[in-house]
């Protein structure tokens, strides 16, 4: 009979049985819902890293978007009182002109979204009407700006040789109908809003082309005419009869058969360039007379920055800008509010002003640049090397973000407005003005953002909650809808 194992016999002792620990008590409501009994514990190292990174990024986005909305609301409240100004029934509201074009190396969609996200809310808050001039490629805004000015010059009576042959402008017909009905625009300044450095350079080029260039396209820039069929037939039949008969008799049957199989040469297709060539070159500014209808002051302008960067290696910069949109919304809102309020100043000019080699006052480029490839040159060569106009350096930091494809030479002979230096003529530069927000309005916007001051707009009252007038006693006591309106305005 075997004896039980004991430590003295050298046999290991068997482990004692331990019952499992009872699970922690669960909420009866959760147990009845069929939910498992979760045991809360600290996540693992990998989960902590993941949750901290994603949580920080989500918190940064949430904070930025909240501050962005607050900044936009501040500038919208600053100008919202303009929307309540009454207008006569025969008066058109103030209309602005928006210039935007596709960023270099990209389509036009980013510029449209940029306008709708940062600029349009302030314009809508002030009930501003606007026209948009878009450019899908380089040169479209330049041509649109110049054509708008040429249309204005024709309206004021400037005539050319081809004025009778020009088609009727539908926009001019609409304006004539409004004049007959005695509908006038609001007697205030209009203003131009330009988005991006590339659009700003085209806008300046279009201003000079419109006010300094001719009304009709120069003959040297028009597309060449193809020879007519009559002329080609006349050249082939100018041979004498004898020569023609001998040439036909000497041809062998094989040669005539080979010539019959050769297809006739196709006529060269000539399409007009898009956009059309500029009517005047930058080197011809100083020799070109200005329009007699050139106003003393041009419409004020508001250049708006548009930092648009592409490329995989620029991902850190794009992430930083994505997380700091509140600063962009505040800056763009300030410039847009200045345009809506209509306060402006002349563009500044440095004291140094260079001249051309001929001693005459010349247009002032940033640096010496070659003339255009459009066939127009000027005998006066500019030697300007210093910036003299404020317009030349505005938004210049954006050029470093342009895609490399926009800096490649073009295959056609169209002008490179984006890459060429900005050339300013004194007759245009001194007439330009820029919208600027005065310090008192900026302080008011700051107080509105802090909540210490309310908007100047009258509070909109809900008249449905007011008592209904049923007899003349209430009407005589002043309990009418306009009494409530005056109360709201107070």
Short mmCIF file of C-alpha atoms in Angstrom, two decimals:
data_model
loop_
_atom_site.label_atom_id
_atom_site.label_comp_id
_atom_site.label_asym_id
_atom_site.label_seq_id
_atom_site.Cartn_x
_atom_site.Cartn_y
_atom_site.Cartn_z
CA UNK A 1 0.00 0.00 0.00
CA UNK A 2 1.48 3.35 -1.08
CA UNK A 3 1.89 6.17 1.32
CA UNK A 4 0.76 9.74 0.45
CA UNK A 5 3.35 12.10 -0.93
CA UNK A 6 5.08 14.30 1.58
CA UNK A 7 7.97 16.73 1.44
CA UNK A 8 10.06 14.32 3.44
CA UNK A 9 9.75 11.58 0.82
CA UNK A 10 11.22 13.78 -2.00
CA UNK A 11 8.01 13.86 -4.03
CA UNK A 12 6.74 17.36 -5.09
CA UNK A 13 3.51 18.48 -3.53
CA UNK A 14 0.52 18.82 -5.87
CA UNK A 15 -0.80 22.40 -6.41
CA UNK A 16 -3.87 23.29 -4.49
CA UNK A 17 -7.05 24.14 -6.38
CA UNK A 18 -8.03 27.84 -6.35
CA UNK A 19 -11.50 28.81 -7.52
CA UNK A 20 -11.73 31.57 -10.22
CA UNK A 21 -12.31 35.11 -9.11
CA UNK A 22 -15.84 36.31 -9.31
CA UNK A 23 -16.44 38.88 -12.11
CA UNK A 24 -17.05 42.45 -10.97
CA UNK A 25 -20.59 43.42 -10.43
CA UNK A 26 -22.32 44.85 -13.51
CA UNK A 27 -25.02 47.44 -13.75
CA UNK A 28 -28.30 45.55 -13.90
CA UNK A 29 -29.61 47.83 -16.64
CA UNK A 30 -26.59 47.08 -18.84
CA UNK A 31 -26.94 43.36 -18.07
CA UNK A 32 -30.58 43.36 -19.12
CA UNK A 33 -29.64 45.11 -22.37
CA UNK A 34 -27.27 42.28 -23.17
CA UNK A 35 -24.11 44.38 -22.99
CA UNK A 36 -20.90 42.60 -21.99
CA UNK A 37 -19.28 43.27 -18.66
CA UNK A 38 -16.43 45.62 -19.66
CA UNK A 39 -13.42 45.84 -17.44
CA UNK A 40 -11.87 49.32 -17.58
CA UNK A 41 -8.11 49.28 -17.80
CA UNK A 42 -5.32 51.48 -19.13
CA UNK A 43 -4.84 51.12 -22.93
CA UNK A 44 -1.66 49.66 -24.27
CA UNK A 45 1.31 51.70 -25.43
CA UNK A 46 0.35 51.59 -29.11
CA UNK A 47 -3.22 52.61 -28.38
CA UNK A 48 -2.04 55.54 -26.28
CA UNK A 49 0.15 56.80 -29.14
CA UNK A 50 -2.67 56.46 -31.66
CA UNK A 51 -5.29 58.15 -29.49
CA UNK A 52 -2.99 61.02 -28.52
CA UNK A 53 -2.03 61.80 -32.15
CA UNK A 54 -5.55 61.58 -33.56
CA UNK A 55 -7.06 63.41 -30.60
CA UNK A 56 -4.57 66.27 -30.85
CA UNK A 57 -5.17 66.64 -34.60
CA UNK A 58 -8.95 66.59 -34.14
CA UNK A 59 -8.72 69.15 -31.33
CA UNK A 60 -6.54 71.43 -33.47
CA UNK A 61 -9.04 71.27 -36.34
CA UNK A 62 -12.00 71.91 -34.04
CA UNK A 63 -10.34 74.90 -32.39
CA UNK A 64 -9.25 76.39 -35.71
CA UNK A 65 -12.69 76.08 -37.32
CA UNK A 66 -14.36 77.61 -34.29
CA UNK A 67 -12.02 80.59 -34.29
CA UNK A 68 -12.43 80.88 -38.06
CA UNK A 69 -16.21 81.21 -37.75
CA UNK A 70 -15.80 83.77 -34.97
CA UNK A 71 -13.43 85.86 -37.10
CA UNK A 72 -15.78 85.79 -40.09
CA UNK A 73 -18.77 86.67 -37.91
CA UNK A 74 -16.86 89.65 -36.52
CA UNK A 75 -16.30 91.17 -39.96
CA UNK A 76 -19.82 90.29 -41.12
CA UNK A 77 -21.32 92.10 -38.12
CA UNK A 78 -19.13 95.12 -38.86
CA UNK A 79 -20.71 95.64 -42.30
CA UNK A 80 -24.17 94.13 -41.80
CA UNK A 81 -25.80 97.56 -41.26
CA UNK A 82 -25.15 98.43 -44.91
CA UNK A 83 -27.65 95.77 -45.99
CA UNK A 84 -30.45 97.73 -44.23
CA UNK A 85 -29.90 101.01 -46.06
CA UNK A 86 -33.01 101.75 -48.15
CA UNK A 87 -32.76 102.43 -51.87
CA UNK A 88 -35.20 104.16 -54.23
CA UNK A 89 -37.14 101.93 -56.56
CA UNK A 90 -35.35 103.36 -59.62
CA UNK A 91 -31.83 102.87 -58.29
CA UNK A 92 -29.52 99.90 -58.74
CA UNK A 93 -27.47 98.74 -55.72
CA UNK A 94 -23.73 99.11 -55.57
CA UNK A 95 -22.00 96.52 -57.73
CA UNK A 96 -18.42 95.30 -57.30
CA UNK A 97 -16.21 93.52 -59.81
CA UNK A 98 -14.47 90.31 -58.74
CA UNK A 99 -11.38 89.19 -60.67
CA UNK A 100 -10.24 85.59 -60.18
CA UNK A 101 -8.33 83.10 -62.27
CA UNK A 102 -6.98 79.59 -61.98
CA UNK A 103 -3.83 79.34 -59.84
CA UNK A 104 -0.62 78.54 -61.74
CA UNK A 105 -0.50 74.82 -62.38
CA UNK A 106 -4.08 74.11 -61.25
CA UNK A 107 -7.70 74.56 -62.35
CA UNK A 108 -10.13 77.31 -61.52
CA UNK A 109 -11.99 75.33 -58.86
CA UNK A 110 -9.62 76.24 -55.95
CA UNK A 111 -10.08 79.95 -56.69
CA UNK A 112 -13.88 79.62 -56.75
CA UNK A 113 -13.90 77.73 -53.45
CA UNK A 114 -11.54 80.29 -51.94
CA UNK A 115 -13.91 83.10 -52.92
CA UNK A 116 -17.00 81.31 -51.59
CA UNK A 117 -15.35 80.37 -48.29
CA UNK A 118 -13.54 83.56 -47.28
CA UNK A 119 -14.88 86.52 -49.29
CA UNK A 120 -18.50 85.84 -50.18
CA UNK A 121 -19.81 85.67 -46.56
CA UNK A 122 -18.79 89.31 -45.94
CA UNK A 123 -20.30 90.46 -49.25
CA UNK A 124 -23.55 88.64 -48.53
CA UNK A 125 -23.75 90.15 -45.03
CA UNK A 126 -23.59 93.63 -46.57
CA UNK A 127 -25.95 92.72 -49.48
CA UNK A 128 -23.34 93.63 -52.09
CA UNK A 129 -23.97 92.88 -55.75
CA UNK A 130 -21.01 91.83 -57.86
CA UNK A 131 -19.85 90.75 -61.29
CA UNK A 132 -17.17 88.08 -61.71
CA UNK A 133 -14.48 88.07 -64.40
CA UNK A 134 -12.91 84.61 -64.49
CA UNK A 135 -9.80 83.38 -66.21
CA UNK A 136 -9.16 79.72 -66.85
CA UNK A 137 -5.67 80.30 -68.20
CA UNK A 138 -3.00 82.96 -68.36
CA UNK A 139 -4.14 86.12 -70.14
CA UNK A 140 -7.92 85.72 -69.80
CA UNK A 141 -8.26 88.26 -66.97
CA UNK A 142 -5.95 90.66 -68.81
CA UNK A 143 -8.16 90.54 -71.90
CA UNK A 144 -11.38 90.75 -69.87
CA UNK A 145 -10.18 93.83 -67.97
CA UNK A 146 -9.00 95.60 -71.11
CA UNK A 147 -12.19 94.76 -73.01
CA UNK A 148 -14.31 96.13 -70.18
CA UNK A 149 -12.43 99.43 -70.34
CA UNK A 150 -12.67 99.57 -74.15
CA UNK A 151 -16.44 99.05 -73.87
CA UNK A 152 -16.63 101.98 -71.45
CA UNK A 153 -14.62 104.18 -73.82
CA UNK A 154 -16.96 103.37 -76.73
CA UNK A 155 -19.92 104.17 -74.53
CA UNK A 156 -18.47 107.62 -73.80
CA UNK A 157 -18.21 108.44 -77.50
CA UNK A 158 -14.79 107.35 -78.71
CA UNK A 159 -14.96 106.31 -82.35
CA UNK A 160 -12.67 104.30 -84.58
CA UNK A 161 -12.56 103.29 -88.23
CA UNK A 162 -14.35 100.00 -87.52
CA UNK A 163 -17.02 101.42 -85.22
CA UNK A 164 -19.77 100.97 -87.82
CA UNK A 165 -18.79 97.34 -88.50
CA UNK A 166 -18.77 96.30 -84.83
CA UNK A 167 -21.54 94.02 -83.60
CA UNK A 168 -24.11 95.30 -81.13
CA UNK A 169 -23.07 94.73 -77.54
CA UNK A 170 -25.89 93.05 -75.55
CA UNK A 171 -24.69 94.63 -72.30
CA UNK A 172 -24.91 98.06 -73.91
CA UNK A 173 -28.48 97.33 -74.99
CA UNK A 174 -29.44 96.49 -71.41
CA UNK A 175 -27.85 99.73 -70.18
CA UNK A 176 -29.72 101.74 -72.82
CA UNK A 177 -33.04 100.23 -71.72
CA UNK A 178 -32.27 101.10 -68.11
CA UNK A 179 -31.46 104.68 -69.07
CA UNK A 180 -34.75 104.97 -70.93
CA UNK A 181 -36.58 103.73 -67.83
CA UNK A 182 -34.57 106.21 -65.71
CA UNK A 183 -32.95 103.47 -63.68
CA UNK A 184 -29.65 104.74 -62.31
CA UNK A 185 -26.89 103.02 -60.34
CA UNK A 186 -26.27 104.00 -56.75
CA UNK A 187 -24.07 107.14 -56.69
CA UNK A 188 -21.16 105.53 -54.82
CA UNK A 189 -17.80 104.13 -55.82
CA UNK A 190 -17.86 100.57 -57.09
CA UNK A 191 -14.47 98.94 -56.53
CA UNK A 192 -12.52 95.95 -57.81
CA UNK A 193 -11.48 92.88 -55.81
CA UNK A 194 -8.55 90.88 -57.18
CA UNK A 195 -7.67 87.42 -55.84
CA UNK A 196 -4.03 86.32 -56.02
CA UNK A 197 -0.74 87.69 -57.31
CA UNK A 198 -1.17 86.14 -60.76
CA UNK A 199 -4.58 87.79 -61.18
CA UNK A 200 -3.21 91.09 -59.85
CA UNK A 201 -0.49 91.17 -62.52
CA UNK A 202 -3.06 90.51 -65.24
CA UNK A 203 -5.34 93.19 -63.79
CA UNK A 204 -2.57 95.81 -63.94
CA UNK A 205 -1.68 94.76 -67.49
CA UNK A 206 -5.33 95.05 -68.52
CA UNK A 207 -5.67 98.53 -67.01
CA UNK A 208 -2.75 99.81 -69.07
CA UNK A 209 -3.93 98.06 -72.22
CA UNK A 210 -7.46 99.41 -71.86
CA UNK A 211 -6.62 103.07 -71.14
CA UNK A 212 -3.40 103.44 -73.17
CA UNK A 213 -4.02 101.07 -76.06
CA UNK A 214 -6.21 101.49 -79.16
CA UNK A 215 -9.88 100.55 -79.30
CA UNK A 216 -9.44 98.18 -82.25
CA UNK A 217 -6.92 95.40 -82.61
CA UNK A 218 -3.81 96.58 -84.52
CA UNK A 219 -3.43 95.33 -88.07
CA UNK A 220 -0.07 93.70 -87.29
CA UNK A 221 -1.71 91.39 -84.71
CA UNK A 222 -4.62 90.24 -86.82
CA UNK A 223 -4.54 86.72 -88.19
CA UNK A 224 -3.19 86.39 -91.73
CA UNK A 225 -5.64 85.90 -94.59
CA UNK A 226 -5.50 82.78 -96.71
CA UNK A 227 -5.09 83.10 -100.51
CA UNK A 228 -8.39 82.80 -102.36
CA UNK A 229 -9.21 80.08 -104.85
CA UNK A 230 -9.31 82.57 -107.74
CA UNK A 231 -5.75 83.61 -107.09
CA UNK A 232 -4.53 80.01 -107.01
CA UNK A 233 -6.31 79.22 -110.27
CA UNK A 234 -4.92 82.33 -111.95
CA UNK A 235 -1.35 81.41 -111.08
CA UNK A 236 -1.77 77.94 -112.55
CA UNK A 237 -3.31 79.21 -115.80
CA UNK A 238 -0.94 82.09 -116.43
CA UNK A 239 1.24 79.92 -118.63
CA UNK A 240 1.12 80.46 -122.39
CA UNK A 241 -0.97 78.01 -124.42
CA UNK A 242 2.06 76.50 -126.13
CA UNK A 243 3.90 75.88 -122.89
CA UNK A 244 0.86 74.35 -121.34
CA UNK A 245 0.34 71.98 -124.30
CA UNK A 246 3.98 70.90 -124.36
CA UNK A 247 4.03 70.26 -120.62
CA UNK A 248 0.97 68.04 -120.84
CA UNK A 249 2.31 66.13 -123.83
CA UNK A 250 5.68 65.35 -122.26
CA UNK A 251 4.17 63.73 -119.13
CA UNK A 252 4.37 59.96 -119.15
CA UNK A 253 1.37 57.82 -118.14
CA UNK A 254 3.18 56.54 -115.02
CA UNK A 255 3.95 60.07 -113.80
CA UNK A 256 0.39 61.24 -114.38
CA UNK A 257 -0.92 58.19 -112.50
CA UNK A 258 1.41 58.88 -109.56
CA UNK A 259 0.39 62.53 -109.44
CA UNK A 260 -3.27 61.58 -109.42
CA UNK A 261 -2.72 59.43 -106.30
CA UNK A 262 -1.04 62.28 -104.34
CA UNK A 263 -3.67 63.99 -102.14
CA UNK A 264 -3.97 67.74 -102.56
CA UNK A 265 -2.17 69.79 -99.91
CA UNK A 266 -4.39 70.85 -97.00
CA UNK A 267 -4.80 74.51 -96.31
CA UNK A 268 -3.10 75.74 -93.17
CA UNK A 269 -5.60 76.09 -90.35
CA UNK A 270 -5.35 79.47 -88.70
CA UNK A 271 -7.18 79.85 -85.41
CA UNK A 272 -7.25 83.08 -83.47
CA UNK A 273 -5.11 82.97 -80.32
CA UNK A 274 -6.92 82.51 -77.05
CA UNK A 275 -6.75 84.87 -75.32
CA UNK A 276 -6.10 87.44 -78.08
CA UNK A 277 -2.81 89.31 -78.26
CA UNK A 278 -2.41 92.50 -76.27
CA UNK A 279 -3.21 95.67 -78.20
CA UNK A 280 -0.14 97.45 -76.81
CA UNK A 281 3.21 96.28 -75.46
CA UNK A 282 4.74 97.32 -72.17
CA UNK A 283 7.61 99.06 -73.91
CA UNK A 284 5.17 101.34 -75.77
CA UNK A 285 3.47 102.82 -72.71
CA UNK A 286 5.48 106.05 -72.72
CA UNK A 287 4.85 106.71 -76.42
CA UNK A 288 1.15 105.88 -76.44
CA UNK A 289 -1.37 108.68 -75.78
CA UNK A 290 -3.88 108.09 -73.00
CA UNK A 291 -7.59 107.98 -73.65
CA UNK A 292 -9.31 111.39 -73.45
CA UNK A 293 -11.89 109.75 -71.16
CA UNK A 294 -9.30 108.59 -68.64
CA UNK A 295 -10.78 109.65 -65.27
CA UNK A 296 -8.89 111.56 -62.63
CA UNK A 297 -9.28 108.63 -60.23
CA UNK A 298 -9.73 105.01 -61.24
CA UNK A 299 -11.96 102.64 -59.33
CA UNK A 300 -10.29 101.60 -56.04
CA UNK A 301 -8.96 98.07 -55.85
CA UNK A 302 -8.46 95.49 -53.11
CA UNK A 303 -5.80 92.83 -53.79
CA UNK A 304 -6.57 89.70 -51.76
CA UNK A 305 -3.80 87.14 -51.05
CA UNK A 306 -4.24 83.57 -52.28
CA UNK A 307 -1.47 81.23 -51.13
CA UNK A 308 -1.92 78.06 -53.17
CA UNK A 309 0.88 75.49 -53.05
CA UNK A 310 1.09 72.09 -54.72
CA UNK A 311 3.46 69.14 -54.50
CA UNK A 312 4.03 66.11 -52.28
CA UNK A 313 7.13 67.52 -50.61
CA UNK A 314 5.15 70.60 -49.55
CA UNK A 315 2.78 68.49 -47.45
CA UNK A 316 4.03 69.90 -44.09
CA UNK A 317 3.37 73.46 -45.30
CA UNK A 318 -0.09 72.49 -46.53
CA UNK A 319 -0.92 70.82 -43.20
CA UNK A 320 0.17 73.91 -41.29
CA UNK A 321 -2.00 76.16 -43.45
CA UNK A 322 -4.90 73.74 -43.08
CA UNK A 323 -4.67 74.05 -39.30
CA UNK A 324 -4.31 77.86 -39.26
CA UNK A 325 -7.18 78.97 -41.48
CA UNK A 326 -8.38 81.32 -38.72
CA UNK A 327 -5.55 83.76 -39.47
CA UNK A 328 -6.35 83.72 -43.18
CA UNK A 329 -10.07 84.28 -42.52
CA UNK A 330 -9.27 87.27 -40.30
CA UNK A 331 -6.89 88.85 -42.84
CA UNK A 332 -9.17 88.32 -45.85
CA UNK A 333 -12.21 89.47 -43.87
CA UNK A 334 -10.43 92.70 -42.95
CA UNK A 335 -9.58 93.48 -46.61
CA UNK A 336 -13.09 92.61 -47.77
CA UNK A 337 -14.68 94.75 -45.06
CA UNK A 338 -12.51 97.68 -46.15
CA UNK A 339 -13.83 97.26 -49.70
CA UNK A 340 -17.44 97.11 -48.50
CA UNK A 341 -17.09 100.24 -46.34
CA UNK A 342 -15.58 102.07 -49.32
CA UNK A 343 -12.68 103.79 -47.52
CA UNK A 344 -9.59 104.12 -49.69
CA UNK A 345 -6.25 105.87 -50.15
CA UNK A 346 -3.82 106.43 -53.06
CA UNK A 347 -1.14 103.86 -53.72
CA UNK A 348 2.22 104.86 -52.33
CA UNK A 349 5.26 105.68 -54.44
CA UNK A 350 8.92 105.78 -53.47
CA UNK A 351 10.98 108.95 -53.84
CA UNK A 352 13.40 107.39 -56.35
CA UNK A 353 12.06 107.35 -59.89
CA UNK A 354 14.23 106.17 -62.77
CA UNK A 355 13.89 107.26 -66.37
CA UNK A 356 14.60 105.78 -69.77
CA UNK A 357 17.79 106.14 -71.76
CA UNK A 358 16.19 108.89 -73.85
CA UNK A 359 15.63 111.14 -70.85
CA UNK A 360 11.81 111.00 -71.02
CA UNK A 361 9.54 109.77 -68.24
CA UNK A 362 9.06 106.11 -68.88
CA UNK A 363 7.10 103.25 -67.41
CA UNK A 364 8.81 101.76 -64.39
CA UNK A 365 9.31 97.99 -64.31
CA UNK A 366 10.75 96.16 -61.36
CA UNK A 367 13.69 94.89 -63.39
CA UNK A 368 14.75 95.20 -66.99
CA UNK A 369 12.83 92.70 -69.11
CA UNK A 370 12.91 91.87 -72.84
CA UNK A 371 10.11 93.19 -75.05
CA UNK A 372 7.12 91.06 -75.92
CA UNK A 373 7.07 88.69 -78.83
CA UNK A 374 4.02 90.28 -80.39
CA UNK A 375 5.81 92.35 -82.98
CA UNK A 376 5.63 95.71 -81.19
CA UNK A 377 8.81 97.35 -79.93
CA UNK A 378 9.75 100.76 -78.69
CA UNK A 379 12.95 102.71 -79.31
CA UNK A 380 13.14 103.75 -75.67
CA UNK A 381 14.81 101.01 -73.61
CA UNK A 382 13.93 101.03 -69.95
CA UNK A 383 16.72 100.88 -67.41
CA UNK A 384 14.56 100.90 -64.28
CA UNK A 385 15.89 98.48 -61.65
CA UNK A 386 14.25 99.67 -58.41
CA UNK A 387 10.66 99.32 -57.30
CA UNK A 388 8.96 102.69 -57.31
CA UNK A 389 5.27 101.80 -57.10
CA UNK A 390 3.45 99.96 -54.34
CA UNK A 391 1.48 97.98 -56.92
CA UNK A 392 4.63 96.24 -58.13
CA UNK A 393 5.46 94.50 -54.84
CA UNK A 394 1.98 93.60 -53.62
CA UNK A 395 1.50 89.86 -52.94
CA UNK A 396 4.98 89.18 -54.30
CA UNK A 397 5.58 86.41 -51.73
CA UNK A 398 3.07 84.20 -53.55
CA UNK A 399 5.37 83.65 -56.52
CA UNK A 400 7.54 81.32 -54.44
CA UNK A 401 4.56 78.92 -54.12
CA UNK A 402 3.79 78.74 -57.84
CA UNK A 403 4.10 75.35 -59.47
CA UNK A 404 7.14 74.76 -61.63
CA UNK A 405 4.97 74.01 -64.67
CA UNK A 406 3.87 77.66 -64.73
CA UNK A 407 7.49 78.80 -65.08
CA UNK A 408 8.28 76.75 -68.18
CA UNK A 409 8.56 78.59 -71.54
CA UNK A 410 5.46 78.42 -73.69
CA UNK A 411 5.39 76.94 -77.16
CA UNK A 412 3.30 79.78 -78.58
CA UNK A 413 4.24 83.46 -78.78
CA UNK A 414 1.67 84.72 -76.27
CA UNK A 415 2.76 87.11 -73.56
CA UNK A 416 3.88 85.68 -70.18
CA UNK A 417 2.07 88.07 -67.88
CA UNK A 418 2.68 85.92 -64.79
CA UNK A 419 6.44 85.72 -65.27
CA UNK A 420 7.13 89.16 -66.74
CA UNK A 421 7.96 92.08 -64.50
CA UNK A 422 5.21 94.50 -63.50
CA UNK A 423 5.47 97.67 -65.59
CA UNK A 424 3.69 100.77 -64.32
CA UNK A 425 2.97 103.95 -66.24
CA UNK A 426 2.75 107.12 -64.10
CA UNK A 427 -0.55 108.13 -65.71
CA UNK A 428 -2.15 104.91 -64.46
CA UNK A 429 -0.23 104.43 -61.23
CA UNK A 430 -1.02 107.84 -59.77
CA UNK A 431 -4.75 107.40 -60.51
CA UNK A 432 -5.09 104.06 -58.75
CA UNK A 433 -6.38 103.83 -55.18
CA UNK A 434 -6.48 101.05 -52.61
CA UNK A 435 -9.16 100.17 -50.09
CA UNK A 436 -7.95 100.40 -46.51
CA UNK A 437 -9.70 99.92 -43.18
CA UNK A 438 -9.31 102.92 -40.84
CA UNK A 439 -8.10 102.31 -37.26
CA UNK A 440 -11.43 103.26 -35.68
CA UNK A 441 -13.30 100.64 -37.71
CA UNK A 442 -10.70 98.02 -36.84
CA UNK A 443 -11.10 98.84 -33.14
CA UNK A 444 -14.87 98.56 -33.49
CA UNK A 445 -14.47 95.12 -35.09
CA UNK A 446 -12.23 94.07 -32.23
CA UNK A 447 -14.85 95.10 -29.69
CA UNK A 448 -17.54 93.27 -31.65
CA UNK A 449 -15.41 90.13 -31.60
CA UNK A 450 -14.92 90.43 -27.81
CA UNK A 451 -18.65 90.92 -27.29
CA UNK A 452 -18.38 94.37 -25.70
CA UNK A 453 -20.17 96.10 -28.61
CA UNK A 454 -23.08 95.12 -30.79
CA UNK A 455 -23.47 95.46 -34.51
CA UNK A 456 -24.83 98.69 -35.95
CA UNK A 457 -27.54 96.77 -37.78
CA UNK A 458 -31.08 97.04 -36.41
CA UNK A 459 -32.33 93.91 -34.71
CA UNK A 460 -34.78 91.95 -36.82
CA UNK A 461 -38.01 91.52 -34.88
CA UNK A 462 -40.48 88.69 -35.27
CA UNK A 463 -43.85 90.46 -35.68
CA UNK A 464 -45.71 87.17 -35.38
CA UNK A 465 -45.25 87.32 -31.61
CA UNK A 466 -46.70 90.83 -31.36
CA UNK A 467 -50.42 91.42 -30.63
CA UNK A 468 -52.71 91.87 -33.61
CA UNK A 469 -54.41 95.27 -34.02
CA UNK A 470 -58.15 94.73 -33.91
CA UNK A 471 -59.58 98.23 -33.34
CA UNK A 472 -58.71 101.87 -33.89
CA UNK A 473 -57.87 102.40 -30.20
CA UNK A 474 -54.73 100.30 -30.49
CA UNK A 475 -53.76 102.05 -33.72
CA UNK A 476 -54.20 105.49 -32.12
CA UNK A 477 -52.12 104.44 -29.09
CA UNK A 478 -49.10 103.79 -31.34
CA UNK A 479 -49.13 99.98 -31.22
CA UNK A 480 -48.43 99.57 -34.88
CA UNK A 481 -45.80 97.64 -36.77
CA UNK A 482 -43.68 100.72 -37.49
CA UNK A 483 -43.69 101.55 -33.79
CA UNK A 484 -42.19 98.14 -33.09
CA UNK A 485 -39.68 98.76 -35.91
CA UNK A 486 -38.55 102.06 -34.41
CA UNK A 487 -38.32 100.35 -31.06
CA UNK A 488 -36.06 97.70 -32.54
CA UNK A 489 -33.84 100.29 -34.17
CA UNK A 490 -33.48 102.13 -30.88
#
